[in-house]
């Protein structure tokens, strides 16, 4: 599988002229192979093909899984085709396209890489909101079917990515889709319904449960749908389900008639109603109403449709993907409280294949319980274990199956434990992996995790992300001085790499230049790494880009105030902080090991050769017998240290 993926990726690169086909065999370290010819698509060319034949989209949707380099053109064609069909109100073709995408809902993961939710869904939401319901037409089932396909596709996309009303680009909460998303489980009592809603509800109950002389339901008549636009029907669904259960419980509605009416809801033109109906059931208490057996019978009827139609099966599977997670946990809780009932377990087996289909950062209860109870030490221990597994995988020789990785673990750790704790876990694991000889691999993994955005609010007194926590920690010079060399090095290395990863090209600021009045002072600036060779002689660029770091290889970024503090420490050997900086000691005791005696050695703070000569091999300053620095090695010897305004960086 991995080998085929590499081949398809390289072939895609060749299709876009990034490499030649001859390079593919070199990269794969295999003899030249004959590759199938792949045509390069353009969005405009595909749109021309699909403008009068939307059936052309079906093989194109299938091609999205092949990774041959045409995904961008195909995705753009799908998005624009949907927009064009909405603009022309071609609801028949729109139904066809939505059904194609419902059958392969996973292809949305690829399409969404080339578009934004409003570009794909906003026109569909507008179409649903402004749907024309002509009461003078003779047949209403086809219009209901078209509406159902479009609505189900929108609901499937919203559920898969956890989209909100604002994510869809809807102007307000009064549109139909906004009401459906907000009122999926909301039922109304009869006295809360308007007069029109009351009449519509009565018609639907009669249409679903009216029987002939043999006791069989006759189906939904056009007269029922004539009086009720599809938008009104879907807003009534939770109330319709509740009233049906109450009627069955009171004996007004027989079990046989109840099941017959439910079968009608599994027909394609009403099938999306199961989203609202089952959502109501999930929120409905199993024990408090004495109707648990009725609810179980309802689920048996709705989760196992008898239709063999491919279109019906595809739509039904999409609905199960939407409702599976909350329904599974509801049944699980009920089964635990009523262990003598076998139906909950059987129903859980039906919906289990549809669990976990969302592409969001939400964690289900099963995952969270597993992480919290692990022997590795809870969430933070699991995060460190995940890094270990990724490092072992990437550094392994030969084919190795990938580890069980999910980014949700990292996000959940940030939510529950806080970004500071997660930052500490990353730094600790980086230090451990560096000690074991896998530092570069661990640095890459930790950088990728820390650089990813977190889409959830933090406490007001907490950094918004791990990278911000890193930035604050690397800027705390005094704390760094009291950390061990290994801890400080791991922290600074990770902070430096994350900042480099997230660096963006900015418009250069106009430099503020200060005249150099003394050639010797310029030498001091050079020793501190604050000059720019590209500047004209005798001038120093003190723009933020220049003074933001200590030397070209510095790990830590400073503000003007912090920079002045560091300069004061460097120029005042009597300051205890300067002694700590020079000796890298904690509690007044030098660290063990020759190399760890100096933070300059451990963190490689960009010292040039001249500065390195000032240090002994153990990192301490090279002093004479009186404890003073040798004049010939003192770069400040003979200089007038009253620098005046030239070093005012405020």
CSV table of C-alpha atoms in Angstrom, one decimal, residues 7 176 591:
chain,number,residue,atom,x,y,z
A,7,UNK,CA,4.4,5.7,-6.9
A,176,UNK,CA,-34.2,26.7,7.0
A,591,UNK,CA,26.9,21.6,36.6
